Structures are given as C-alpha cells and as structure tokens.
Coordinates of C-alpha atoms in Angstrom, one line a residue:
Chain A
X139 CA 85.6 81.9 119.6
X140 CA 82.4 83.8 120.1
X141 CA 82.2 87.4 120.8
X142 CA 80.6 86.9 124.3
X143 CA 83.9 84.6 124.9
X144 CA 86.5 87.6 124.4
X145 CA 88.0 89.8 126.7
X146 CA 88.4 93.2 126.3
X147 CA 92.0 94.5 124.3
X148 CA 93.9 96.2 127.5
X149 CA 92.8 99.6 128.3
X150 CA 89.6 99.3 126.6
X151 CA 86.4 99.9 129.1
X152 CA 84.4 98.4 126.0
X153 CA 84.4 96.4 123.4
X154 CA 85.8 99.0 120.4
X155 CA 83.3 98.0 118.1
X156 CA 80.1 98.5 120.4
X157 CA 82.1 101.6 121.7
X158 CA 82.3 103.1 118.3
X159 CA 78.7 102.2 117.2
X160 CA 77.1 105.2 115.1
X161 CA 73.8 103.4 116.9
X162 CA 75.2 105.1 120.4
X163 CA 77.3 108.0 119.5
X164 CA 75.8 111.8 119.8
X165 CA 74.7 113.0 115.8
X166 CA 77.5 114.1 114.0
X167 CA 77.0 117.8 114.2
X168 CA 77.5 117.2 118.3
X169 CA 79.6 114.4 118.6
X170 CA 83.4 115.6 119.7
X171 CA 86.3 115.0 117.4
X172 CA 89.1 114.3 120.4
X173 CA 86.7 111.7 122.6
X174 CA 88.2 108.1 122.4
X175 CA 85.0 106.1 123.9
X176 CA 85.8 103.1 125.6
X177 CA 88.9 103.3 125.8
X178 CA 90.9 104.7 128.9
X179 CA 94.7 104.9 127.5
X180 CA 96.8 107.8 127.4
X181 CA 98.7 108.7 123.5
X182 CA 101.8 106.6 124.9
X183 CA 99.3 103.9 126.1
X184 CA 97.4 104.1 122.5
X185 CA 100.5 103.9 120.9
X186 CA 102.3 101.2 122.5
X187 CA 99.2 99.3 121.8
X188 CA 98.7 99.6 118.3
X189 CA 102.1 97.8 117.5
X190 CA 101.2 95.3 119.9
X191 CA 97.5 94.8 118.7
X192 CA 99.0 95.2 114.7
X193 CA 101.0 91.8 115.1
X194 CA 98.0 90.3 116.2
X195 CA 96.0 91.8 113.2
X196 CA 98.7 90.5 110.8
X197 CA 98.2 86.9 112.3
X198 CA 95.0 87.4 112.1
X199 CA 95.2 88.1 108.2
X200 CA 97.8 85.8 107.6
X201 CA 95.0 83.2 108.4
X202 CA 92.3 84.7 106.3
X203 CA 94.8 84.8 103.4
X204 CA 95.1 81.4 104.0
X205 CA 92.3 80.6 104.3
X206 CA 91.4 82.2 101.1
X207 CA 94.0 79.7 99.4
X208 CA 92.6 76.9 100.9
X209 CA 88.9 77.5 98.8
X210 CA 87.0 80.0 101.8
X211 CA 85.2 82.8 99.9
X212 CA 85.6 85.2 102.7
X213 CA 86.7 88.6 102.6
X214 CA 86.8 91.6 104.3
X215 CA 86.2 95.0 103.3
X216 CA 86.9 98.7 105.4
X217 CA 85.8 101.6 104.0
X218 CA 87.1 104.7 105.4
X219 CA 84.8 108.2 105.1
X220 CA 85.7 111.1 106.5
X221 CA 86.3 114.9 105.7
X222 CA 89.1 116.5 103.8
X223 CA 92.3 115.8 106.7
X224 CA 90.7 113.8 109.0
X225 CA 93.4 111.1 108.0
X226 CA 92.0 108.4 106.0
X227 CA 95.2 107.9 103.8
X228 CA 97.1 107.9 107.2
X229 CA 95.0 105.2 107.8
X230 CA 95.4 103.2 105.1
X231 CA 99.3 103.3 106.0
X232 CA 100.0 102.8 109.5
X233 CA 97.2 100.2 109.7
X234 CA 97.0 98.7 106.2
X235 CA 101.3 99.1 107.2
X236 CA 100.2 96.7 110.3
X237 CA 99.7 93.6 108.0
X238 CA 101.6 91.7 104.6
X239 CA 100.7 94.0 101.8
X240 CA 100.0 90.8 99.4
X241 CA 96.8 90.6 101.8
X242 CA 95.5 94.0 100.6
X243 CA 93.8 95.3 98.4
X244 CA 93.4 99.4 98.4
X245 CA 91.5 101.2 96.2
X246 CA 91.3 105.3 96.6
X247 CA 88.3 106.7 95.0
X248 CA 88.8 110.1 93.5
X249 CA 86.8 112.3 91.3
X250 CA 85.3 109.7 88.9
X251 CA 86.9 109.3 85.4
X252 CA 84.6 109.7 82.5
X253 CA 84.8 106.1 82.0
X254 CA 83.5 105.6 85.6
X255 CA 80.7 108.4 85.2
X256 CA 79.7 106.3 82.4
X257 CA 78.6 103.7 84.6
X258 CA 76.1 102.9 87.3
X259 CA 77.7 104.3 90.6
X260 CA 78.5 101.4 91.8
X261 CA 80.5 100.3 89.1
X262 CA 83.7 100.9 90.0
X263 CA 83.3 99.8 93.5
X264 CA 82.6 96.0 91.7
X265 CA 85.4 96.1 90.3
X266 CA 88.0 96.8 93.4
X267 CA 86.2 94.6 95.9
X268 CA 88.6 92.5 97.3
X269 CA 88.7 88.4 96.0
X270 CA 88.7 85.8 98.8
X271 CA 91.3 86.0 101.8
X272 CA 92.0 89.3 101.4
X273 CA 91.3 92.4 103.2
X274 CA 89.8 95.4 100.9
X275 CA 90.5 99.3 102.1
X276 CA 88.5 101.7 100.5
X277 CA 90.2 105.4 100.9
X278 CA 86.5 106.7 100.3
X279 CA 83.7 104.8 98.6
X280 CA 80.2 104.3 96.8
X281 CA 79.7 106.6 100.1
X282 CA 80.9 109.6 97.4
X283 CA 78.0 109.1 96.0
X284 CA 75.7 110.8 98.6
X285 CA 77.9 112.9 100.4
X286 CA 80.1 115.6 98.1
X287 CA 77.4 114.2 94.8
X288 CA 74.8 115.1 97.3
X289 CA 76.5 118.7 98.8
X290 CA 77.5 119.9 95.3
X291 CA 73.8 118.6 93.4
X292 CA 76.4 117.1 90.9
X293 CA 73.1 114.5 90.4
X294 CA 69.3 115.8 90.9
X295 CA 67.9 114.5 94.6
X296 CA 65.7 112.6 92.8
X297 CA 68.9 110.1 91.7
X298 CA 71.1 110.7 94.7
X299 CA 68.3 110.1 97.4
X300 CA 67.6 106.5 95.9
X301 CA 70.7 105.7 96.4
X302 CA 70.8 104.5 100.1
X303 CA 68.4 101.8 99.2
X304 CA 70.5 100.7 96.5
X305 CA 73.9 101.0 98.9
X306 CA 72.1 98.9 101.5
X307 CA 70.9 96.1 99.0
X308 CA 74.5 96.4 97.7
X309 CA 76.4 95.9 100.8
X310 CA 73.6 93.2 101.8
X311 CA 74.7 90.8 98.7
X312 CA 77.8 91.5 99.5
X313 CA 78.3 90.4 103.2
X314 CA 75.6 87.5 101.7
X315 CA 78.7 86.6 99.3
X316 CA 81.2 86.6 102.5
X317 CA 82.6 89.7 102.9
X318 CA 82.5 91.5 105.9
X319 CA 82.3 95.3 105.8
X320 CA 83.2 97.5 108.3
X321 CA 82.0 100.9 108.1
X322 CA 83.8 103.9 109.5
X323 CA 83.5 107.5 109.6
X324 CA 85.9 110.3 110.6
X325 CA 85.4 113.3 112.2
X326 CA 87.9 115.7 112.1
X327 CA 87.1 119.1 114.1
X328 CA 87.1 122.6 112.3
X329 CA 89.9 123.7 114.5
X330 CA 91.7 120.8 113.3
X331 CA 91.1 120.7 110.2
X332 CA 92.4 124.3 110.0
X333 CA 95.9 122.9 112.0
X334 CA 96.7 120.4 109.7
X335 CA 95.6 122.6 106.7
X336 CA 98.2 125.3 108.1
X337 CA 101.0 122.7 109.5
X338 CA 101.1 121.4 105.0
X339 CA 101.4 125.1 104.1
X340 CA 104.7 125.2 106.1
X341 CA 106.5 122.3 105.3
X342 CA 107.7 121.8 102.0
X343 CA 107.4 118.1 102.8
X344 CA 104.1 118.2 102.6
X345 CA 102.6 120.9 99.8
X346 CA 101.9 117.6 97.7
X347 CA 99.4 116.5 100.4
X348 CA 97.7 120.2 100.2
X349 CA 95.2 120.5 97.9
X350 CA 93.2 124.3 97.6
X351 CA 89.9 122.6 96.8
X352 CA 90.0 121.6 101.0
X353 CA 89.8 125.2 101.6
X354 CA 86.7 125.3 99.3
X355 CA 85.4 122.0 101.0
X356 CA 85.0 123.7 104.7
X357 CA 82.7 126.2 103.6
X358 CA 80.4 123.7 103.4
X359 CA 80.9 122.2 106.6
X360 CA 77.2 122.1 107.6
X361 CA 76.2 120.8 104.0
X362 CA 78.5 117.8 104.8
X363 CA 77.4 117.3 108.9
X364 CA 74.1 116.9 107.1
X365 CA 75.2 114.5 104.5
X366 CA 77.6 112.2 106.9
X367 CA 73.9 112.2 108.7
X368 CA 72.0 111.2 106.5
X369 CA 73.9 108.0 105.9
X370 CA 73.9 107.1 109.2
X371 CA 70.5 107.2 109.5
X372 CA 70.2 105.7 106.4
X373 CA 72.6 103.1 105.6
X374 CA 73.4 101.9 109.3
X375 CA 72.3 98.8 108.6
X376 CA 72.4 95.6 111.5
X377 CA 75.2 93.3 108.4
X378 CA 77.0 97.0 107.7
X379 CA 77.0 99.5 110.6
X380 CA 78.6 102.4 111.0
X381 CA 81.8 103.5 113.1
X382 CA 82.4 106.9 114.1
X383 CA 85.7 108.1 115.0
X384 CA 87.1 111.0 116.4
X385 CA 90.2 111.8 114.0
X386 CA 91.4 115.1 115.8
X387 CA 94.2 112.4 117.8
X388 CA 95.5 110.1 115.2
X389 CA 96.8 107.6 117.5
X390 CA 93.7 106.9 119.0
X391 CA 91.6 106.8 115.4
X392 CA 94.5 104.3 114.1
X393 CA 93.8 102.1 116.8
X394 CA 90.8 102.2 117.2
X395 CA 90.4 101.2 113.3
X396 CA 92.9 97.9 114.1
X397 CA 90.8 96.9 117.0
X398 CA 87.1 97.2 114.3
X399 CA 89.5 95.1 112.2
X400 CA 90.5 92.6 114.7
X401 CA 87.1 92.3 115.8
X402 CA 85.9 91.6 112.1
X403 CA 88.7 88.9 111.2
X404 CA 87.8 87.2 114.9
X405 CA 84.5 87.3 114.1
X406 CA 85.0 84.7 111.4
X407 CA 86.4 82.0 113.6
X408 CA 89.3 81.3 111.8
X409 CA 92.0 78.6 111.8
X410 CA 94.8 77.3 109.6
X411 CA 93.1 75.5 106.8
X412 CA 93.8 71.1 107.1
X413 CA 96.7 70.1 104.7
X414 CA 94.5 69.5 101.3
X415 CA 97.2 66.8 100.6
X416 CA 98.3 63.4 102.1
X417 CA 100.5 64.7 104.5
X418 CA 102.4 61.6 105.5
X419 CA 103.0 60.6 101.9
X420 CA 104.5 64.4 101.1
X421 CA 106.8 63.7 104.4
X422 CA 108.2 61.1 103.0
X423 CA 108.8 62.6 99.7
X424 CA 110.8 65.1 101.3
X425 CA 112.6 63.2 103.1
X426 CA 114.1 61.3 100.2
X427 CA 115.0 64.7 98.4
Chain B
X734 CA 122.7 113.1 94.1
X735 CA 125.1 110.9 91.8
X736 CA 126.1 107.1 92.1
X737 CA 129.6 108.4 92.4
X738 CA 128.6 110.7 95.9
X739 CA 126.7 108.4 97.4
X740 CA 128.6 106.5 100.7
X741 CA 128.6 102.5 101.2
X742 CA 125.3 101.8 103.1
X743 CA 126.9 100.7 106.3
X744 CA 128.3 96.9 106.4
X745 CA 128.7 97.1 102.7
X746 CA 132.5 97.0 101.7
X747 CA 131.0 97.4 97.8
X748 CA 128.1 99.3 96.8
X749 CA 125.0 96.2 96.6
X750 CA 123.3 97.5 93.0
X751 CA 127.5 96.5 91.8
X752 CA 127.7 93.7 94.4
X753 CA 125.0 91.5 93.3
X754 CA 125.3 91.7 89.7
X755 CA 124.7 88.7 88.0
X756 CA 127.7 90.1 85.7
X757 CA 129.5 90.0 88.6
X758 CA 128.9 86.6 89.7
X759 CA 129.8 82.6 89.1
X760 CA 127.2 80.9 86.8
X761 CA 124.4 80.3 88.6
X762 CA 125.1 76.7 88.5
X763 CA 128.4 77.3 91.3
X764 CA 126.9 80.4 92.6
X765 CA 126.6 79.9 96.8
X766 CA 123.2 80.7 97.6
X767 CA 124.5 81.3 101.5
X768 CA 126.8 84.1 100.6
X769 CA 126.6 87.4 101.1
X770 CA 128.2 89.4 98.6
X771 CA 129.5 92.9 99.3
X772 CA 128.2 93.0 102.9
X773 CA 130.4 91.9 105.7
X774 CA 127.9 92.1 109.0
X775 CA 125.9 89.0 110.2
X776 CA 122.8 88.2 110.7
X777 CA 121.9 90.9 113.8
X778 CA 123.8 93.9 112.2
X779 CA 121.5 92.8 108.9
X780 CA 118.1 92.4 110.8
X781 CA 119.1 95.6 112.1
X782 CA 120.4 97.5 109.2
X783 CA 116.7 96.5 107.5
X784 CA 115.0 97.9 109.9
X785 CA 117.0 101.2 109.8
X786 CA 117.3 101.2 105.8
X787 CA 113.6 100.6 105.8
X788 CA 113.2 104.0 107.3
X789 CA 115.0 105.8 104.2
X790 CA 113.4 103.5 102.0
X791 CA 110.1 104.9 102.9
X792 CA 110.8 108.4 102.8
X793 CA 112.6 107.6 99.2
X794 CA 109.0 105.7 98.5
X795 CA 106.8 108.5 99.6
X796 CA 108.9 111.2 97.7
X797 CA 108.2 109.1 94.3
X798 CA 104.4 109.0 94.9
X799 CA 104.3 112.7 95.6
X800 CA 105.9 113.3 92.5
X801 CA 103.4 110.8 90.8
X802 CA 101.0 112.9 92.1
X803 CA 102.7 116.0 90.6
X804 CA 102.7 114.8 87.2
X805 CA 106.2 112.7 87.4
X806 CA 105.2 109.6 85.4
X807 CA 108.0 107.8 87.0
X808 CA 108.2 104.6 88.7
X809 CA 109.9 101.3 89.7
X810 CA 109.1 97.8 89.3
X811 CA 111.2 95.5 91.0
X812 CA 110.8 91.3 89.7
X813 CA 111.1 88.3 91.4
X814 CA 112.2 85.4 90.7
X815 CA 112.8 82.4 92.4
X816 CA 112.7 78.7 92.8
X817 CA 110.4 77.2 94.9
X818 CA 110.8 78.2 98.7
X819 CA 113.4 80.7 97.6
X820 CA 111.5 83.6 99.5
X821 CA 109.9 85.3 97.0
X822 CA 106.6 85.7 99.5
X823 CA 108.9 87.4 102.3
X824 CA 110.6 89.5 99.9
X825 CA 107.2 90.6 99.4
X826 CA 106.1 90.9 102.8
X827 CA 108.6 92.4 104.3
X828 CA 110.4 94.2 102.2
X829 CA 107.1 95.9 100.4
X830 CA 105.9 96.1 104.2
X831 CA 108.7 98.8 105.2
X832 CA 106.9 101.1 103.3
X833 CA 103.1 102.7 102.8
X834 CA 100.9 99.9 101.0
X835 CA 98.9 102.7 99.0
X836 CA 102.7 103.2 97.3
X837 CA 102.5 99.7 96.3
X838 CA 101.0 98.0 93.2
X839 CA 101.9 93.7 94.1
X840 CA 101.1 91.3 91.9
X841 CA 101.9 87.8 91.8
X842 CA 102.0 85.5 88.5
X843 CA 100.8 81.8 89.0
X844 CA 99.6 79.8 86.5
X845 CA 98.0 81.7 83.7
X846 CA 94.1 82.0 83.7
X847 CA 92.5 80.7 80.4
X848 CA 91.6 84.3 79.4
X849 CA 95.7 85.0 79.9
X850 CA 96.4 82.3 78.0
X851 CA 94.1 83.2 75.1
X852 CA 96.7 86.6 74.7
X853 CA 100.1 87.0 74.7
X854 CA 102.6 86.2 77.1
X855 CA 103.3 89.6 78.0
X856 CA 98.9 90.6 78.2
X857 CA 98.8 90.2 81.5
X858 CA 102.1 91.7 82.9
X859 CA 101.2 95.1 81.1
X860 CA 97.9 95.0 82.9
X861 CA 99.8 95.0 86.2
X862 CA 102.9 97.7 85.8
X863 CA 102.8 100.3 87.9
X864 CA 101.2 103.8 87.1
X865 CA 103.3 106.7 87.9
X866 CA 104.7 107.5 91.3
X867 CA 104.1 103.6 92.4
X868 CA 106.2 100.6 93.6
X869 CA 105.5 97.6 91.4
X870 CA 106.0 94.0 93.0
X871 CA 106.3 91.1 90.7
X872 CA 105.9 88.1 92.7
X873 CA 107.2 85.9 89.5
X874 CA 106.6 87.6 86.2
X875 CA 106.9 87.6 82.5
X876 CA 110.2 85.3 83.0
X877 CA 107.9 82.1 84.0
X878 CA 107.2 82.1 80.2
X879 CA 110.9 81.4 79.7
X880 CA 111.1 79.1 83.3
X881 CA 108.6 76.7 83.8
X882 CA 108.0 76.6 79.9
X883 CA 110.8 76.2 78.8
X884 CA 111.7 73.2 81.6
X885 CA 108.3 71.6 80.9
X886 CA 108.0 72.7 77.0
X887 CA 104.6 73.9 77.8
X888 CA 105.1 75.5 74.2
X889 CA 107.4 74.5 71.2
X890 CA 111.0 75.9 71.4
X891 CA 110.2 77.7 68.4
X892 CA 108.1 79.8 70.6
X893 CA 110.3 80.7 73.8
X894 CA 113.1 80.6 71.9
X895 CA 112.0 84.3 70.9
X896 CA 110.8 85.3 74.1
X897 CA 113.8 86.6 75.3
X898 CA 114.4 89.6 72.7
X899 CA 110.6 90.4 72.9
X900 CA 111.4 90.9 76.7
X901 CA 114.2 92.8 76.3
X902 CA 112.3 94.9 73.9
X903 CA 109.4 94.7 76.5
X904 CA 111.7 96.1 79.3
X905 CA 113.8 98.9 77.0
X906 CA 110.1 100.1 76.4
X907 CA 109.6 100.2 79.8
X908 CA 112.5 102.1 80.9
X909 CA 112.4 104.8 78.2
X910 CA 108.5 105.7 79.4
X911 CA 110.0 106.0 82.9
X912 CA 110.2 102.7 84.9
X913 CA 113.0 101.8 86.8
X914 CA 113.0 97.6 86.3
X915 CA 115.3 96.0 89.1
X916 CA 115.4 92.6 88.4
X917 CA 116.6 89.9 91.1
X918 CA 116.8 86.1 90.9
X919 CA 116.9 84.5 94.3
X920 CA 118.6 81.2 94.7
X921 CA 117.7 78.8 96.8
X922 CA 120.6 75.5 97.8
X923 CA 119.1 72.4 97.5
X924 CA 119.4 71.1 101.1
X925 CA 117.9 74.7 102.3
X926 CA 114.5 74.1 100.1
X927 CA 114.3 70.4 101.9
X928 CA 115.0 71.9 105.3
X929 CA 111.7 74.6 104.2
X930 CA 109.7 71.7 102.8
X931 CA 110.5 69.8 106.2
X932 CA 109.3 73.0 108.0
X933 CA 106.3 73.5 105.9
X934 CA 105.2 70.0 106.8
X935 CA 105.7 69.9 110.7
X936 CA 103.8 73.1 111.0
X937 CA 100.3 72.6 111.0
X938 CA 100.2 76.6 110.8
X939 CA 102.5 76.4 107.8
X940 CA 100.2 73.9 105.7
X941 CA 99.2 75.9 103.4
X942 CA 102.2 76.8 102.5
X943 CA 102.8 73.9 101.0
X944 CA 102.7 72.1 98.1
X945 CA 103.0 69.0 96.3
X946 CA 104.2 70.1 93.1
X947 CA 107.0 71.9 94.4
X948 CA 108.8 68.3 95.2
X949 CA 107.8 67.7 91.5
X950 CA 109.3 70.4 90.6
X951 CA 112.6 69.6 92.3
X952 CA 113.1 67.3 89.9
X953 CA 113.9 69.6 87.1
X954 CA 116.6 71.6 89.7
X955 CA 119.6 70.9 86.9
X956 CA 117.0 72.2 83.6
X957 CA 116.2 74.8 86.0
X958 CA 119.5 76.7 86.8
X959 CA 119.9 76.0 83.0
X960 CA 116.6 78.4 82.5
X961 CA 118.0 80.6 84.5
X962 CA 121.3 80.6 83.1
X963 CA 120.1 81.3 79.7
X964 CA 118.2 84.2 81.0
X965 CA 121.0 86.0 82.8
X966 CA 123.1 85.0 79.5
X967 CA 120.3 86.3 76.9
X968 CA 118.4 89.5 78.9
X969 CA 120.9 91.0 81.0
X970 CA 120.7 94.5 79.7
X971 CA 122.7 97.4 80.7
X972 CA 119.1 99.3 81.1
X973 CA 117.9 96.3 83.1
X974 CA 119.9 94.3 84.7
X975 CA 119.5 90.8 86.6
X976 CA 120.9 91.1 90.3
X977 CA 121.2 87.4 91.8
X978 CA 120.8 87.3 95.5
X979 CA 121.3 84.0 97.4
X980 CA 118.3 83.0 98.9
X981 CA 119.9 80.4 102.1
X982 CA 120.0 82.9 104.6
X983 CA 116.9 85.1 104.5
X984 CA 117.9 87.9 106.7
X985 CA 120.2 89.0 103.9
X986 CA 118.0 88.3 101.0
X987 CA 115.5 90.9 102.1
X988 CA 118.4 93.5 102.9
X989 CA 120.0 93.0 99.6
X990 CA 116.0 93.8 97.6
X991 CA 115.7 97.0 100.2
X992 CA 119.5 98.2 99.4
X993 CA 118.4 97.4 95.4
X994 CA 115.2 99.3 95.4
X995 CA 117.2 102.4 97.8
X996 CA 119.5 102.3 94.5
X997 CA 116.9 102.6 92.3
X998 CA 115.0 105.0 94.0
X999 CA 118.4 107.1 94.9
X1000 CA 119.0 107.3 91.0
X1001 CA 115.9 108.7 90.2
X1002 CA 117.3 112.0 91.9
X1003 CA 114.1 112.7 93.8
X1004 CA 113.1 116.1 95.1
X1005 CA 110.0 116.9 96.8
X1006 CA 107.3 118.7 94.2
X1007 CA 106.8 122.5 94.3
X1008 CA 103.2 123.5 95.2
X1009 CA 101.4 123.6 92.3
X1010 CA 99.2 126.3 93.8
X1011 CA 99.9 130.1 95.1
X1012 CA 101.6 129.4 98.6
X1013 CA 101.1 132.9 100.4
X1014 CA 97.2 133.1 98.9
X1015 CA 96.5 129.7 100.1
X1016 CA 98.4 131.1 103.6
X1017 CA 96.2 133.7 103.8
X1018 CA 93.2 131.6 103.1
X1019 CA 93.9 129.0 105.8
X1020 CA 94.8 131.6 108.3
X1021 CA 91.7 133.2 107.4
X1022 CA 89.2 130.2 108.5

C-alpha cells in the first residue's frame, strides 16, 4: 500500500514520520523536550494507543520474519541516540516488548572493548546488523563515534570529522542491501534529566540504573547540543533521516517510536510469502497421517 | 527465600519445578500430552494466571540483569525441545515476550551450518549461552545431536553413543560457573500435530509455517519418543533436570515454562545490588545541578 494510500494512526494530525522529521523540527539546542508534534492525544490517549498500535507492529513483524524465511533479504534497523536518561533502554523494552522477541535483534553499544578499539569504527556495528526478516535495535550506535568520541577528543578532529561521510556511505550500502534504517534521536530536558537522575537516587530499585559518570555527562550539555547537531546536519540523509523526539513524556516517545516502526515495516509492502511447496500434494499427505 | 517457604503459585495443588519432572512422570511413550500435571484450573484461569505470573516473572528477570550488571555472573538458560509443531516457537514468543527483550539472549538450532559442522557438536551452543545477568532461550539445542541423529544415524552410533555423558559434563560445567539450565521437553499427541499441520495448510497466513519435512519426519514418531526416552533415562541430572510438559493444550504449556523459569529464578535468591557508588555524595551532586 503506498504511503499516499494510508490514513493517519487515530489522534495523529500527521503522519508520525513527517511529524518527527529532523528536516522540520527547531535545532536541537531550541527544540522542546515535552512537545509531541502531530499528534493531539492526551497520556491516557498515548497510552491506550500504543497497545493497540503494538499488535499491529507485531503483525507487522510477524510478516517480515516471514518473509525473511521465505528467501526476502529485508531487514530493518532502529537506532536509538539520545542523552544519558532520555530512555532509550526503556525503549528497547516497551516497544522491542511490543513484538516476538525471536524477531529482534538488540545490540547495546557501550564503551568499546579493546578488541572493538582495535578495529575500524564501524566494526562492531557489522557485526550486530540484523540478518534478513528481522528487526535490529541499536541502544546507541556508530552514532558514538561523533558524539561523546567527538565531546571528549577521545580521537583527533581530523579522524572524527571524516566520519559523517563514512556513516553516510555506510548506511547508503546498507539500505542498498535491504535494510531500512530509522534514525531517531532523544531529547531529554535538563530539568528532566535531573528528575530522573534524583527519582534512581531514592529507590533502591533502581541504584543499578544510576551511573555517576551521568552526573559528569551534563556538564557538557552544550558540547553534546552541538554534537547531536552536527549529525543532523550531517548525516540526515533522504535513505536514513533523522527523528527527533521529545523524551521528557515517555508515553508519547514510545509511541511515537512504534508508529516510525510501523511506518518503516508498511513501507515495504508486505504479505505472507506463497507456500514454496505443492500445497495440494502436502494436504493430502496430512490427511493420510 | 527457600523452596520450602515458598506458597503453591495459585491453581497448582503441587509445586510445577516437582510436578513436571520427567522423574515424576510415565515414560514418555504413555505420557498424555493433554494433561496438566499439578495444576487444577482450565484454560481461562491459566491464560489468566500467565498474564499475572508474567508480571513477577519480569520483575524476577530485571532483578537478575541488574545483578549481571553488578558483577553477578549468574544466569539461566532454559532448553527446548520438541517434536515438530510441539510449540517450541510460542514458548518462545510468548513466554520470552512477558519479559524485557534486552534480558534475553534467543537462539534457535536448525540444521548445522557447514562451518558448525566442521567443530564439535557442542561449538556452536557455547557461542550462544548467555553472559551474566541474561535469559538464554534455546529453541532446540545441543540435544538435536542425540535426536534427529540418532533417528536418522546422521553419524555412527559410535559417535552419539557418547554424546550423552559429554553433555552431562557440558551442563555440570555450566551449572558450577553459574547457569541455572531448566530443561523441558514438550510433547506433542499425534492427532494434535495433524490437526496443526491441517491448520498450517488452510491458512494462507500460516504458510510459512509449514513444512514438508515435518510429515517426513512423522514417520520416525516411535524412534523418536525412543530418542527421547533415552535422554530422559541417560542425562537427567540432579543439577539439571528434564521437565516434560505436554504440549496438546498450549495455554498450559506456556504457563508450566513461566512457572519453571519463576523456579529458577526464585532459587537464585535475588536481591536488588547495593550502589556501587557513594549514595549521599551522588545525592548531593544531583541536587546540586
């Protein structure tokens, strides 16, 4: 079904994934963490909707999976950025939790190992790409690469600022292979930021999610606005563009994730694959079981 | 908490990890793959009680991880294994689906590649376990190289003939570094798998779930439960046990693998980790931003 054939997902004034364009969304340093463009719905509305929307997602992956069985290369990949809380792992669960979990394949990218830093850059990201009919979620990226590599000068500029060419020829052979990649970025707000910082300090239940380095992280706030920028204007390409997302209401960032998704997995005009056997001659086999 | 203090889950008239022993039960040959061992509710109270347990089981699963995180090298790998149209897929789906996917490390066994083939049997399932603090699914596993090959004598009885002590060494090995291996056969009647073959073929949306060698296979039923029976016979271990689950009724399948893995997980005597940073100086610093 083509995109001009499909009407919007209820409560959505736009499509989510012109809506959430980086292409017409305010920079980063001015864009506002709690705005949910294009779409009109209320936390209970948002809610509601993403467990509706989520059982259409899993069809919708049930059919590229099988798809992917039936000999279609086609993949698809979502790489979350965003800053330290703005809820990338959360996510990774309550829409990667949408879908059957044989479908995925996740990949968090932390500090690099020394193995890892032994490599090219992009390295490790080869290696976790996800294989026909499934859907890849990358809890950060090759994105790393220019944004806390870039902030800290773990690499001299004159490495780091090459990279966005080689990202873009990167993610160029790899929509070329099949896979489409949706793109989206974060943004929590200081304020925030400091909330959910405070609310893991006073839960025991959640000290293993706190990690002092975040602390360290926000005083280079600016350094990272800059960064995030930079790859926008950079590597928003027209086969990989950017999302932005406010992250400062959850409910509205998950959905609005599991509507990019939908979008990406209609895009692909799927069906169930054709029996790739003789179907009559199998019915009759099992009937004489 | 110990075994001993822990209540029936409710429905269950004996605790399921006793239950569904395959010490417990007929030979796998009389075994009734529509009973329901232990639990007396019926299909509603179990859809229900899944939902429900599902909760616990992800808090139980998201307690492991953070201590995986915090330098507990524990984990769980729960096995598979099944005759055709047994299940194994929605065990998968939507028993591993109850609980965060980044928790999860799935893997399923078909036919070994050439490059697994040119190692030994067991190459390839070490490359899958799970690292620390992670749920491992085997869809299938290191048992195929006592099922299939040993009905089909895809190698010389010479050969799988010793299989089943280097598994049991394999899984003692396991255990003693930290995993918790729940092992569960699921057992399919033979007039259920025609009614799922039937299915498979008047669905065009279930096509591709089907396939011609499983009829094939069908044919070796009798060698079959004899595979089985000489792996419940020859590696049930009292540090790995096999749990056989009847397979007719799905509902209970998946309840029985989410009351196993509670067990498991139960046993493990989980806490939540201590910070593993200053509490009131990282207070101080959060309330100071």
């Amino acid at each position: 079904m083509g995109k001009s054939e499909r009407s919007l997902p209820d409560g959505w004034t736009t499509a989510p994934a012109e809506a959430l364009l980086v292409a017409n969304a305010a920079p980063v340093a001015e864009y506002d963490p709690s705005s949910t463009p294009g779409y009109s719905g209320d936390k209970n509305a948002g809610t509601a909707a993403l467990a509706k929307r989520g059982e259409y997602l899993a069809d919708l992956q049930e059919m590229l999976f099988a798809n992917g069985r039936a000999g279609d290369n086609r993949s698809v990949l979502l790489v979350i950025q965003g800053m330290d809380t703005a809820g990338k792992g959360g996510i990774v669960r309550h829409v990667g939790g949408l879908v059957d979990p044989q479908g995925l394949a996740i990949k968090g990218f932390g500090k690099p190992t020394p193995e890892e830093l032994s490599h090219d850059f992009l390295w490790r990201i080869h290696r976790a790409l996800p294989s026909a009919g499934k859907i890849g979620i990358f809890d950060r990226s090759h994105y790393e690469d220019v944004l806390p590599v870039r902030v800290h000068h773990l690499v001299p500029e004159s490495v780091w600022s090459k990279r966005y060419d080689l990202i873009n020829q990167f993610e160029r052979e790899l929509v070329d292979a099949g896979t489409t990649v949706v793109k989206v970025a974060l943004v929590v707000s200081p304020d925030e930021q400091k909330q959910r910082l405070t609310d893991r300090l006073a839960d025991p239940t959640k000290f293993w999610k706190y990690n002092p380095g975040d602390v360290d992280e926000r005083g280079f706030w600016d350094e990272y606005l800059q960064a995030y920028q930079a790859i926008f204007d950079l590597t928003n390409t027209d086969y990989a563009p950017w999302h932005i997302i406010g992250a400062d209401r959850k409910w509205f960032s998950r959905l609005a994730v599991c509507e990019l998704l939908i979008d990406a997995l209609e895009r692909l005009d799927l069906d169930w694959p054709d029996a790739d056997f003789d179907l009559e001659r199998e019915r009759a086999r099992v009937a004489a079981l």
